[in-house]
PDB file of N, CA, C and O in Angstrom:
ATOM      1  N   UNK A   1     163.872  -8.107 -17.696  1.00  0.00           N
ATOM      2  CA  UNK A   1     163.000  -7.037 -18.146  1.00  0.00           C
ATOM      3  C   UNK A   1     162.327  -7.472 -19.442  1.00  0.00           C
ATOM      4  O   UNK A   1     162.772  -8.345 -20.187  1.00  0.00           O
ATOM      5  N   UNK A   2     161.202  -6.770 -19.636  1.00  0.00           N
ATOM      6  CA  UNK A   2     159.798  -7.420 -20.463  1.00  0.00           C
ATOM      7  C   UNK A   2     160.060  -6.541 -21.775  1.00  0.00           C
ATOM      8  O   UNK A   2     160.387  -5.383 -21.511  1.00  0.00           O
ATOM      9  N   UNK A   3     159.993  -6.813 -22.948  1.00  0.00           N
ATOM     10  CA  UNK A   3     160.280  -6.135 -24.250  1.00  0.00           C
ATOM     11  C   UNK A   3     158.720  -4.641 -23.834  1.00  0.00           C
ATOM     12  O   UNK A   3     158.720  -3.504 -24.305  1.00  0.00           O
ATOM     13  N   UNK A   4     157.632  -5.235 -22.867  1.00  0.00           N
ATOM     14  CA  UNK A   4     156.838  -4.242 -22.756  1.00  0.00           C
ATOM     15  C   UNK A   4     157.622  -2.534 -22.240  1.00  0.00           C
ATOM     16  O   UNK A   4     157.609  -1.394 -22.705  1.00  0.00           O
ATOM     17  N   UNK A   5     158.407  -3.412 -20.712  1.00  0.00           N
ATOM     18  CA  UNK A   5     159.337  -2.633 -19.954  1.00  0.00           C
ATOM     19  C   UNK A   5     160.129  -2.117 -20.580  1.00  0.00           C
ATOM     20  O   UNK A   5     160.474  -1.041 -20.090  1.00  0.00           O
ATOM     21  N   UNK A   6     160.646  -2.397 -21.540  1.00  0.00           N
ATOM     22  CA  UNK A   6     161.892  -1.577 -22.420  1.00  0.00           C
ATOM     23  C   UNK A   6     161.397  -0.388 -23.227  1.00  0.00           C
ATOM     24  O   UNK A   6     161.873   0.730 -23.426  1.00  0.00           O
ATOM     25  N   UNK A   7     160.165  -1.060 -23.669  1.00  0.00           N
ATOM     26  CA  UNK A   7     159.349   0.092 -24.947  1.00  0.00           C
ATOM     27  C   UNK A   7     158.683   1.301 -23.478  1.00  0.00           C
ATOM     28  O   UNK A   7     158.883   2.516 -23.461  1.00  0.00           O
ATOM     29  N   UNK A   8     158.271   0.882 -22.911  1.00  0.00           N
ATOM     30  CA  UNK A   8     157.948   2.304 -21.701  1.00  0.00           C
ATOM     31  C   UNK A   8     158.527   3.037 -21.336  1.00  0.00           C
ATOM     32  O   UNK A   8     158.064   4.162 -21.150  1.00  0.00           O
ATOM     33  N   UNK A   9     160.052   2.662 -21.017  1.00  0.00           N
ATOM     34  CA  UNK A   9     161.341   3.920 -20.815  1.00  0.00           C
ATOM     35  C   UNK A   9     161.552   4.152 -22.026  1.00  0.00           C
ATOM     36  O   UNK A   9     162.010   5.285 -22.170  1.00  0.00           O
ATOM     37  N   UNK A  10     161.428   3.590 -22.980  1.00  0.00           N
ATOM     38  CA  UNK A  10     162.002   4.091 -24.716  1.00  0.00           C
ATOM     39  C   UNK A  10     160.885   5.534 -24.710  1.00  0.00           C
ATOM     40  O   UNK A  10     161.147   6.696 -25.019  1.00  0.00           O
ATOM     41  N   UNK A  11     159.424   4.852 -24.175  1.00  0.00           N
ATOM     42  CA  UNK A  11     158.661   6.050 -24.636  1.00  0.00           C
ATOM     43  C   UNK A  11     158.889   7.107 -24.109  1.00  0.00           C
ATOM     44  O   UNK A  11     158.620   8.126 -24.745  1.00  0.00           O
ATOM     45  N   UNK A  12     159.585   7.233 -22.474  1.00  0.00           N
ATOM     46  CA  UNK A  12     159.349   8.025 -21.743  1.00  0.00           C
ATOM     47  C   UNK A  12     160.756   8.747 -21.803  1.00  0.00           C
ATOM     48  O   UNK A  12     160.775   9.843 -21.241  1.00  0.00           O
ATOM     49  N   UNK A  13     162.028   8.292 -22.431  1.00  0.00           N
ATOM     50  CA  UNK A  13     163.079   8.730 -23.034  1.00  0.00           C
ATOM     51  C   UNK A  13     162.692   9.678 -23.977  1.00  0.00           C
ATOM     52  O   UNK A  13     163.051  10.853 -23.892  1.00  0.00           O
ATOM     53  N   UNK A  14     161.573   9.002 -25.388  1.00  0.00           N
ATOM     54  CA  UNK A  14     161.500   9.951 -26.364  1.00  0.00           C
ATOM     55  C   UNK A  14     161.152  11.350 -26.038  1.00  0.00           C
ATOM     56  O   UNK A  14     161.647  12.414 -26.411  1.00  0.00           O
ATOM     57  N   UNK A  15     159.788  10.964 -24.933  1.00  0.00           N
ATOM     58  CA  UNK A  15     159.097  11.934 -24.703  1.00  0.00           C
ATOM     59  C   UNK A  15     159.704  13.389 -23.859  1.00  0.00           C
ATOM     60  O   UNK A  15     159.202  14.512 -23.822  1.00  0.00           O
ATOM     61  N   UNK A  16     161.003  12.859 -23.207  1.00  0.00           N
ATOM     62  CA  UNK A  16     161.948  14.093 -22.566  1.00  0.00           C
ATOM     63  C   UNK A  16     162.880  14.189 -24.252  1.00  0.00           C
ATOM     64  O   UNK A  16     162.463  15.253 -24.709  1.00  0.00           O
ATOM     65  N   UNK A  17     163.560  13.784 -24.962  1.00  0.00           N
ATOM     66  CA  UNK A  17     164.242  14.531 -25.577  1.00  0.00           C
ATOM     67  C   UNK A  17     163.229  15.056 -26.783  1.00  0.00           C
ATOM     68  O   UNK A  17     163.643  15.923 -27.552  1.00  0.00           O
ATOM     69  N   UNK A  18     162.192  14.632 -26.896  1.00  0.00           N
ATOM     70  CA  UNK A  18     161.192  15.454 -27.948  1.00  0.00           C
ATOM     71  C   UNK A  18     160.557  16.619 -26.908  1.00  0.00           C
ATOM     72  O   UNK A  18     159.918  17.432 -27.577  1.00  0.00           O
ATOM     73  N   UNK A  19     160.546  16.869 -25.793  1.00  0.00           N
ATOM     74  CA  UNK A  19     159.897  18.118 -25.126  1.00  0.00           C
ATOM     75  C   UNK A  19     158.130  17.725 -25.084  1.00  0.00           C
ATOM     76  O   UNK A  19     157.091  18.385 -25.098  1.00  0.00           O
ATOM     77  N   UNK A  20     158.451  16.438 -25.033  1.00  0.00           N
ATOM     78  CA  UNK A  20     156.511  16.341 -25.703  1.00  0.00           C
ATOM     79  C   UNK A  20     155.962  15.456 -24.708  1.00  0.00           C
ATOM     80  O   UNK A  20     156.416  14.317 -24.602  1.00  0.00           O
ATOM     81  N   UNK A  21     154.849  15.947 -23.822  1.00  0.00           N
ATOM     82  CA  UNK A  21     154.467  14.950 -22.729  1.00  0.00           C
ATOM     83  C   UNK A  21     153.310  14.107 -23.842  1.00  0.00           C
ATOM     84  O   UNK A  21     152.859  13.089 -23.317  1.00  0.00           O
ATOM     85  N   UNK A  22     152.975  14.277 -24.741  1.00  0.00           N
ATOM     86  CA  UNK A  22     151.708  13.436 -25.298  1.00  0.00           C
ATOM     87  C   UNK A  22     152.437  12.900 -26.370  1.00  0.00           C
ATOM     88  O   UNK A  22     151.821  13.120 -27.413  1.00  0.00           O
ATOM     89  N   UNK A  23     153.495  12.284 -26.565  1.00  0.00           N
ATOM     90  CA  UNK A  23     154.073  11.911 -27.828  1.00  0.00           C
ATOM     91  C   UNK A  23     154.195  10.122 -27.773  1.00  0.00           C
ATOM     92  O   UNK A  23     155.010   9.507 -27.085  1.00  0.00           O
ATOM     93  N   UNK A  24     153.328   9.611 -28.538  1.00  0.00           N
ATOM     94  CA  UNK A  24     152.957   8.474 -28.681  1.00  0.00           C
ATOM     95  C   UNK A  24     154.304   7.456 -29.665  1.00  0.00           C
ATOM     96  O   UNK A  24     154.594   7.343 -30.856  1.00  0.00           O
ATOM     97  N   UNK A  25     154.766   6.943 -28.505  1.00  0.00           N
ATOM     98  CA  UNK A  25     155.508   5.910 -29.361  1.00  0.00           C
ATOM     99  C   UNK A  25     155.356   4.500 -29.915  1.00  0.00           C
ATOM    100  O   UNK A  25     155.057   3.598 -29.134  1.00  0.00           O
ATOM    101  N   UNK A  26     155.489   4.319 -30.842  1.00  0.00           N
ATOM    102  CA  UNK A  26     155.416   2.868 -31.535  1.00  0.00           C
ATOM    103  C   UNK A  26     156.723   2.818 -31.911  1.00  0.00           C
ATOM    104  O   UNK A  26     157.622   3.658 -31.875  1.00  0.00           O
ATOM    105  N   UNK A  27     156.644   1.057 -32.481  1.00  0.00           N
ATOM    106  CA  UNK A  27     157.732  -0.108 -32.457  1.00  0.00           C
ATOM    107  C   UNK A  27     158.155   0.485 -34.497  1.00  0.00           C
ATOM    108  O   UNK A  27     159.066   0.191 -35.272  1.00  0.00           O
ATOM    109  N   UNK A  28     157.481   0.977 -34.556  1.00  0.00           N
ATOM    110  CA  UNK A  28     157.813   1.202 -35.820  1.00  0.00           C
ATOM    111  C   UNK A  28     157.708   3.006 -36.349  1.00  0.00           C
ATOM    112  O   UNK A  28     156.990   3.664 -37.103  1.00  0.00           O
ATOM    113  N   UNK A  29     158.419   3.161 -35.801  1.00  0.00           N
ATOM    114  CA  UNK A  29     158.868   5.014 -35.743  1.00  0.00           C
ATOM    115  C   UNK A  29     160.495   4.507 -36.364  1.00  0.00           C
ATOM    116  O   UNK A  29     160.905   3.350 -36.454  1.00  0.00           O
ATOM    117  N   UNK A  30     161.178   5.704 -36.714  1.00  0.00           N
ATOM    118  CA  UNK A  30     162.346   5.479 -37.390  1.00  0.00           C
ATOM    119  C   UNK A  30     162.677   6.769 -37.482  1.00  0.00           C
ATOM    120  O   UNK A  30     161.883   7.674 -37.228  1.00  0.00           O
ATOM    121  N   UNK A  31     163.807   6.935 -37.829  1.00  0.00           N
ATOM    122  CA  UNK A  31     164.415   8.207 -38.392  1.00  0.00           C
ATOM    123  C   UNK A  31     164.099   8.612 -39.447  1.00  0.00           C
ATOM    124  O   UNK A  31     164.562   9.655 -39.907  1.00  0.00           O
ATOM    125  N   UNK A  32     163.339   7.957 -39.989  1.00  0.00           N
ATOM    126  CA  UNK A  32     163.010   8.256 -41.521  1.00  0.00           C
ATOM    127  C   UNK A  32     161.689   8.906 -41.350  1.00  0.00           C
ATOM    128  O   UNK A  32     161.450   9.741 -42.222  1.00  0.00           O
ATOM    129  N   UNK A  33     160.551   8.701 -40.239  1.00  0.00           N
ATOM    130  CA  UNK A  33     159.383   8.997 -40.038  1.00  0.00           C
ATOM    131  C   UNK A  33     159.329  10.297 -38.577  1.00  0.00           C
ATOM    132  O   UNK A  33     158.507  11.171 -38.301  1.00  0.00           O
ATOM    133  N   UNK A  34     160.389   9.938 -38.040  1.00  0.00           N
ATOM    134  CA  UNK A  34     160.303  11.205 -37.079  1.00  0.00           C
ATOM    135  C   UNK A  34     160.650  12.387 -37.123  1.00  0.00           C
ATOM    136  O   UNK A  34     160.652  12.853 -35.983  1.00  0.00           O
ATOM    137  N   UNK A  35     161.047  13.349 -38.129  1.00  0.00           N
ATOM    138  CA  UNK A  35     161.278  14.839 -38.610  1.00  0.00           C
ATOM    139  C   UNK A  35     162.443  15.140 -36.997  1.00  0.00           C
ATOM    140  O   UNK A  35     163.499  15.767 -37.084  1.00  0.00           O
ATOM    141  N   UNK A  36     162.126  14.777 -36.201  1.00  0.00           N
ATOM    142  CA  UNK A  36     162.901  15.361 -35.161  1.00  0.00           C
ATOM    143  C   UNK A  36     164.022  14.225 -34.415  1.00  0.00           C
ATOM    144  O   UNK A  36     164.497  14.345 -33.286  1.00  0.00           O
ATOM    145  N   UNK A  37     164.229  13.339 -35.191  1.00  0.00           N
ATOM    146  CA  UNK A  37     164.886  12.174 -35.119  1.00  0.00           C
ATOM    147  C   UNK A  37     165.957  12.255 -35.638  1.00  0.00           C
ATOM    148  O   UNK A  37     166.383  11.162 -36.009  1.00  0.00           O
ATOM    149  N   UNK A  38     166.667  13.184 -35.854  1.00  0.00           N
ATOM    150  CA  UNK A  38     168.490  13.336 -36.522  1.00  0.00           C
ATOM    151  C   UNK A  38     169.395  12.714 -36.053  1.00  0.00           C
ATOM    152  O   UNK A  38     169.227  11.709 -35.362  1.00  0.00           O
ATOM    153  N   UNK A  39     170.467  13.186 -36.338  1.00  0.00           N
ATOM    154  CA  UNK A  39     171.791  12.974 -36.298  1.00  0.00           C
ATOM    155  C   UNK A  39     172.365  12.924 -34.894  1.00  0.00           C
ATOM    156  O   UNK A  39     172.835  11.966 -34.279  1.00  0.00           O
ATOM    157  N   UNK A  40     172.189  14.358 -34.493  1.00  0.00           N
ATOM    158  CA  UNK A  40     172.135  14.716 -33.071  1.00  0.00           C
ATOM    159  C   UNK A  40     171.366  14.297 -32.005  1.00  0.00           C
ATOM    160  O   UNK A  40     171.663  14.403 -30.816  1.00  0.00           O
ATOM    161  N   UNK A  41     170.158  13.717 -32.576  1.00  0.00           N
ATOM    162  CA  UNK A  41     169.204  13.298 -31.553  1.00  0.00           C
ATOM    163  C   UNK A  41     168.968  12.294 -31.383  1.00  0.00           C
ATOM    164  O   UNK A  41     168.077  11.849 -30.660  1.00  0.00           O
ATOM    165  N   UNK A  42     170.229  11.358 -32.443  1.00  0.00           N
ATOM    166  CA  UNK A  42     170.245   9.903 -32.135  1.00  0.00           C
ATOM    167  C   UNK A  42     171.820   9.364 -31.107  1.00  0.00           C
ATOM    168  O   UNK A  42     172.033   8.433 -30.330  1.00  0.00           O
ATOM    169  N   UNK A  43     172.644  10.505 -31.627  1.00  0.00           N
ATOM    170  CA  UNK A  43     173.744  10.281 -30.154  1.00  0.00           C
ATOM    171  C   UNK A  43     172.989  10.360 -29.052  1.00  0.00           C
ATOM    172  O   UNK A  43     172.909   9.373 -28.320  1.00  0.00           O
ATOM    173  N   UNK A  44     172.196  11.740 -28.698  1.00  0.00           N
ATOM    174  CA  UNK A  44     171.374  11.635 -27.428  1.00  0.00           C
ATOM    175  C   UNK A  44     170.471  10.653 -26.624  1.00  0.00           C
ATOM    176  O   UNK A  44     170.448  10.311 -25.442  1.00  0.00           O
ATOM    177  N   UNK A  45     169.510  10.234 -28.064  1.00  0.00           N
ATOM    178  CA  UNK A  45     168.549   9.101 -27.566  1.00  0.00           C
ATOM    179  C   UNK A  45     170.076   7.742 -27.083  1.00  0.00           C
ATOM    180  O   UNK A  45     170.039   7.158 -26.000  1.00  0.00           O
ATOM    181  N   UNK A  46     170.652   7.620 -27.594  1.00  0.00           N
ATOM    182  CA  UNK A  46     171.730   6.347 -27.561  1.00  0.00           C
ATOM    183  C   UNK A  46     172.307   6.580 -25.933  1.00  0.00           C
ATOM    184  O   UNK A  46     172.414   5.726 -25.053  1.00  0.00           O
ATOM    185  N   UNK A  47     172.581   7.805 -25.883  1.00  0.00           N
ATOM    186  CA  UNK A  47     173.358   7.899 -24.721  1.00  0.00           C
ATOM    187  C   UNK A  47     172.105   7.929 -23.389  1.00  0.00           C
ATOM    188  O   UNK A  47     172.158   7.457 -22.253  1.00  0.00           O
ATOM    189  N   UNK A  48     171.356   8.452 -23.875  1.00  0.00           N
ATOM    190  CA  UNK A  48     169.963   8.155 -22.707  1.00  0.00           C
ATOM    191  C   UNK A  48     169.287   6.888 -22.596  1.00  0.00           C
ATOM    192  O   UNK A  48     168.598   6.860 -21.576  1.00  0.00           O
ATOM    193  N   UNK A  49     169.227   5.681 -23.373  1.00  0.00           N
ATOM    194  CA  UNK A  49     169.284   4.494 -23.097  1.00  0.00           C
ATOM    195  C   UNK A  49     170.345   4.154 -22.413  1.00  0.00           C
ATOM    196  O   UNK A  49     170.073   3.310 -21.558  1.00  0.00           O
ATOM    197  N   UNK A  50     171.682   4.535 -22.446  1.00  0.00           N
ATOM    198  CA  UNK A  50     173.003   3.439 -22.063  1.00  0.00           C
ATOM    199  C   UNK A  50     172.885   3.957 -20.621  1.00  0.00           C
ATOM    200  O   UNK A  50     173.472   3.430 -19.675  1.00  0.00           O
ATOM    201  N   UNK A  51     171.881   5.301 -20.500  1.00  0.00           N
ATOM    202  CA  UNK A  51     172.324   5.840 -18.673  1.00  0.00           C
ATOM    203  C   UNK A  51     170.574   4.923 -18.435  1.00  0.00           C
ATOM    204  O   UNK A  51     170.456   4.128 -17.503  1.00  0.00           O
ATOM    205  N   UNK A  52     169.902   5.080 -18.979  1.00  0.00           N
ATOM    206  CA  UNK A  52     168.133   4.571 -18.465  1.00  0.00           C
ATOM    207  C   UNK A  52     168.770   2.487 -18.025  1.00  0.00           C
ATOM    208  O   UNK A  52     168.342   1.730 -17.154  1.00  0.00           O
ATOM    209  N   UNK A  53     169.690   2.293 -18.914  1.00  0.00           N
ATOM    210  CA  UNK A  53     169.274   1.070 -19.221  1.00  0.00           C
ATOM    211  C   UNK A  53     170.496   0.618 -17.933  1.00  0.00           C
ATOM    212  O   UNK A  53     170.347  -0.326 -17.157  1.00  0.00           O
ATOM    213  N   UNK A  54     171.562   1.455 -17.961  1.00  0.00           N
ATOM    214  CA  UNK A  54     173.124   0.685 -17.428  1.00  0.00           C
ATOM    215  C   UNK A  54     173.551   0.360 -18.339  1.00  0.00           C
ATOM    216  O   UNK A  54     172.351   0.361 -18.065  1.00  0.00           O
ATOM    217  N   UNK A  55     174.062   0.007 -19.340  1.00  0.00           N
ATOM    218  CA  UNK A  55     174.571  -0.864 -20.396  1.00  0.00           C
ATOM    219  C   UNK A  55     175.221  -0.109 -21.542  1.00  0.00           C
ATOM    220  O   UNK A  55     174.730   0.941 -21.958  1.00  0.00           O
ATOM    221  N   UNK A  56     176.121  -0.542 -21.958  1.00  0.00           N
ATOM    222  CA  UNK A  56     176.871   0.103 -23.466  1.00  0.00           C
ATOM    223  C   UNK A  56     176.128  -0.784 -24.600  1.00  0.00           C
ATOM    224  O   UNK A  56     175.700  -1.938 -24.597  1.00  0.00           O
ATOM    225  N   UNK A  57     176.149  -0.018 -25.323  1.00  0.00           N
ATOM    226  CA  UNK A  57     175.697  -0.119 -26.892  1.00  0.00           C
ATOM    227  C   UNK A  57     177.053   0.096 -27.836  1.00  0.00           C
ATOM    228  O   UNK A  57     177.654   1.164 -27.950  1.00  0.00           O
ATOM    229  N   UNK A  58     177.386  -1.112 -28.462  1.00  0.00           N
ATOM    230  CA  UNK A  58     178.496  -1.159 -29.413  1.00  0.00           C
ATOM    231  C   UNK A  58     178.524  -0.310 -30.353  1.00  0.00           C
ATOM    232  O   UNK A  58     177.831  -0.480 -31.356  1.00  0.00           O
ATOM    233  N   UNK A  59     179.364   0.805 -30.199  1.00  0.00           N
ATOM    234  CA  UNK A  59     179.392   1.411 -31.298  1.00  0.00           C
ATOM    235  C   UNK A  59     179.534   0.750 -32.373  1.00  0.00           C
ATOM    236  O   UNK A  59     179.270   1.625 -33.199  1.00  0.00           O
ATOM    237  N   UNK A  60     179.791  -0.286 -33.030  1.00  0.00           N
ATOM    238  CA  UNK A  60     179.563  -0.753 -34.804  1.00  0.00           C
ATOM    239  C   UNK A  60     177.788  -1.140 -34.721  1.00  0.00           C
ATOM    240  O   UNK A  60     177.441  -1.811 -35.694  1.00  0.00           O
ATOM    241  N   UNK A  61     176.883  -0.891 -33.936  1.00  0.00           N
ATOM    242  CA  UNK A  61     175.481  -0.917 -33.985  1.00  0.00           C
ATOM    243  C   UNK A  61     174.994   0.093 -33.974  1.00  0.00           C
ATOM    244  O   UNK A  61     173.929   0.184 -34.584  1.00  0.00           O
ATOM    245  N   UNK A  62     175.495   1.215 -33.341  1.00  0.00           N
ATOM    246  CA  UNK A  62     174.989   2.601 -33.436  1.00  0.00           C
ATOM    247  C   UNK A  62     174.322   3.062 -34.721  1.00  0.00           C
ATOM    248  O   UNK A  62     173.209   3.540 -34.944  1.00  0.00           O
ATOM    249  N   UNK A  63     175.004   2.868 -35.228  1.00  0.00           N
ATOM    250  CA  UNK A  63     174.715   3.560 -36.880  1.00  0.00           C
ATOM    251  C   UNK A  63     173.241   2.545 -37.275  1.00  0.00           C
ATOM    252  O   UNK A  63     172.355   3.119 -37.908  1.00  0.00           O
ATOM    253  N   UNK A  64     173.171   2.063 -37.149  1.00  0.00           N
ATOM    254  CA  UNK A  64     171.716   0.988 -37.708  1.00  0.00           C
ATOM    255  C   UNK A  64     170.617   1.150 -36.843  1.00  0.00           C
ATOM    256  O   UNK A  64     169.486   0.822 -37.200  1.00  0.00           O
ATOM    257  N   UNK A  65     170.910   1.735 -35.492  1.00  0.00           N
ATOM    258  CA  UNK A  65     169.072   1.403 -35.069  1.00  0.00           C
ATOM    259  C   UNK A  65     168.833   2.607 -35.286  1.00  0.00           C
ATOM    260  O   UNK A  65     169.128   3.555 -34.559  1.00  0.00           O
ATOM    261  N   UNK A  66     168.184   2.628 -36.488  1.00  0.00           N
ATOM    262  CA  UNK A  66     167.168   3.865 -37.209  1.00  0.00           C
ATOM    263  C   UNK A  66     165.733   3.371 -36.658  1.00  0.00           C
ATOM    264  O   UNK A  66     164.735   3.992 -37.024  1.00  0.00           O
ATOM    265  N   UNK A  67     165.613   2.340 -35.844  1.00  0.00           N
ATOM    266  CA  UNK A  67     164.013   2.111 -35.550  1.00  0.00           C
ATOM    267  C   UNK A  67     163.630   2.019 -34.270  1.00  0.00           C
ATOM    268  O   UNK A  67     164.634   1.866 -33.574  1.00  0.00           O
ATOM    269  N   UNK A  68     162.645   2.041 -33.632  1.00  0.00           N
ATOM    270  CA  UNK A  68     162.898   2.122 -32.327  1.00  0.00           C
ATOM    271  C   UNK A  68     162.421   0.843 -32.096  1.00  0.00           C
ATOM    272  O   UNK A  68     162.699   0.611 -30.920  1.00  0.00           O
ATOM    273  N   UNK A  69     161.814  -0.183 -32.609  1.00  0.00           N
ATOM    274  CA  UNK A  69     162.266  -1.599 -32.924  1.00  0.00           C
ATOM    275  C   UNK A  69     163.506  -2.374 -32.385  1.00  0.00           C
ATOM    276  O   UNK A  69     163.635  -3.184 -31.467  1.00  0.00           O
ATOM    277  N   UNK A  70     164.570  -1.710 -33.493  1.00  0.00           N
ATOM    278  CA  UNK A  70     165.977  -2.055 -33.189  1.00  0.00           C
ATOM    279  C   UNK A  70     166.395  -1.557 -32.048  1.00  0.00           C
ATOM    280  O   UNK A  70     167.267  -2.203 -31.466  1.00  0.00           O
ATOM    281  N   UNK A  71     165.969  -0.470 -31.509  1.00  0.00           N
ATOM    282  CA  UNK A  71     166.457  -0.166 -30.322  1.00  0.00           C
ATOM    283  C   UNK A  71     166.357  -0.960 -29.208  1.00  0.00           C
ATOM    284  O   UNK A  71     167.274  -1.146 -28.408  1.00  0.00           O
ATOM    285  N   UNK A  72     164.734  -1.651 -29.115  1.00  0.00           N
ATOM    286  CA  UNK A  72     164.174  -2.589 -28.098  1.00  0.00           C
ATOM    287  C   UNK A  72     165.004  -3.682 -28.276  1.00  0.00           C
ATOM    288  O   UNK A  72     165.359  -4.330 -27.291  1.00  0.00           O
ATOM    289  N   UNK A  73     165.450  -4.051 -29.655  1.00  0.00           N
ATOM    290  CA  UNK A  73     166.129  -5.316 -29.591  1.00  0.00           C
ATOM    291  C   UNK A  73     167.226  -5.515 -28.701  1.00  0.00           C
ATOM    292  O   UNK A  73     167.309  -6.387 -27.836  1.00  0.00           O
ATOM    293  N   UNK A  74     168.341  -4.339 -29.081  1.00  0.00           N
ATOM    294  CA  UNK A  74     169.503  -4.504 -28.846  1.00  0.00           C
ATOM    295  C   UNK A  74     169.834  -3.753 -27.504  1.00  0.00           C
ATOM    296  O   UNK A  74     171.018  -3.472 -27.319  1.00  0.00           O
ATOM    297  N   UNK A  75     168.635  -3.294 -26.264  1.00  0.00           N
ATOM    298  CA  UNK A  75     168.597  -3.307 -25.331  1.00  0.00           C
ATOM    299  C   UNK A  75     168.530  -4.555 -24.638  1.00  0.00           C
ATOM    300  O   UNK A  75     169.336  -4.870 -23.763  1.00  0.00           O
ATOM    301  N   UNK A  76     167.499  -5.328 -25.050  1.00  0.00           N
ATOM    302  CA  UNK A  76     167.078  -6.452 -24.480  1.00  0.00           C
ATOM    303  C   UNK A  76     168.444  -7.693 -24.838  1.00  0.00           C
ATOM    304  O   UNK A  76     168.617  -8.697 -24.148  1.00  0.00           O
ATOM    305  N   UNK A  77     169.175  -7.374 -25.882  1.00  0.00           N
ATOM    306  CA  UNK A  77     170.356  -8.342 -26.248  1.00  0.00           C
ATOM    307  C   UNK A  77     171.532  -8.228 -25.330  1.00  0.00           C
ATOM    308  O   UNK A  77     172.246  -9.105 -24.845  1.00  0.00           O
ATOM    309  N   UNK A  78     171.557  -6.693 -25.195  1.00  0.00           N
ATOM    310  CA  UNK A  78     172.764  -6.066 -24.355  1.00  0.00           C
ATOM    311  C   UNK A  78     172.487  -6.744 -22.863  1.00  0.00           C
ATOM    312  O   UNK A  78     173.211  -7.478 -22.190  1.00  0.00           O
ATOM    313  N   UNK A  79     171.133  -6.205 -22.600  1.00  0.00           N
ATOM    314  CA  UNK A  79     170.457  -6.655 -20.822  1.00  0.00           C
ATOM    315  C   UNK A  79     171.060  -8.363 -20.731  1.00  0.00           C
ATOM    316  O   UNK A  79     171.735  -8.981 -19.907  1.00  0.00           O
ATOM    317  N   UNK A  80     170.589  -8.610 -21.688  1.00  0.00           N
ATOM    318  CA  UNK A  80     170.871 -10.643 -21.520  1.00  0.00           C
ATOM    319  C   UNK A  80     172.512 -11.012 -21.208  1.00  0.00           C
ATOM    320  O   UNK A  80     172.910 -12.005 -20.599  1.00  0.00           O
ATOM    321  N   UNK A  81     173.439  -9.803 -21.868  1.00  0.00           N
ATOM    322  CA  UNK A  81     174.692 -10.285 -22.048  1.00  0.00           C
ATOM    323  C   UNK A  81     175.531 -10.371 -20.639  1.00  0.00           C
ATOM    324  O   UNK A  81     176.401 -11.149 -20.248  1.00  0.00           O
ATOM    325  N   UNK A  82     174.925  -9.299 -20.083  1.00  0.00           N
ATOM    326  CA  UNK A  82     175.215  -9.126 -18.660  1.00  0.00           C
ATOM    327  C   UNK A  82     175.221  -9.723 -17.564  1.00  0.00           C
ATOM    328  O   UNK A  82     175.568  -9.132 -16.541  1.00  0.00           O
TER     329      UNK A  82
END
């Protein structure tokens, strides 16, 4: 899978747990820039990659992908390990 392919379900992930069919994602959004990007809505986004993707995400990484950057990364790291 294509770092393009990863960022398209990332978008289409955001776009169901934000309620927002027009919600434009970029590689550089963060928790710091998304007002609706919390605490709670980063267990969710985490757990909706690990069901979109198949794959576990190490919890000692959880806590760091504040970006959706990092997210693409460590999908595409996880996908390879497999």
């Amino acid at each position: 899978m294509s770092r393009l392919e990863v960022f398209e379900k990332l978008q289409e992930i955001f776009m169901d747990l934000l309620d927002d069919e027009e919600f434009q994602l970029s590689e550089d959004i963060s928790m710091d820039t998304l007002k609706d990007w919390d605490s709670l809505m980063h267990i969710t986004l985490i757990s909706s990659i690990e069901d979109e993707f198949s794959l576990h995400i190490p919890s000692d990484d959880i806590p760091n992908l504040k970006r959706v950057e990092m997210l693409i990364d460590v999908v595409l790291r996880e996908m390879r390990q497999r």
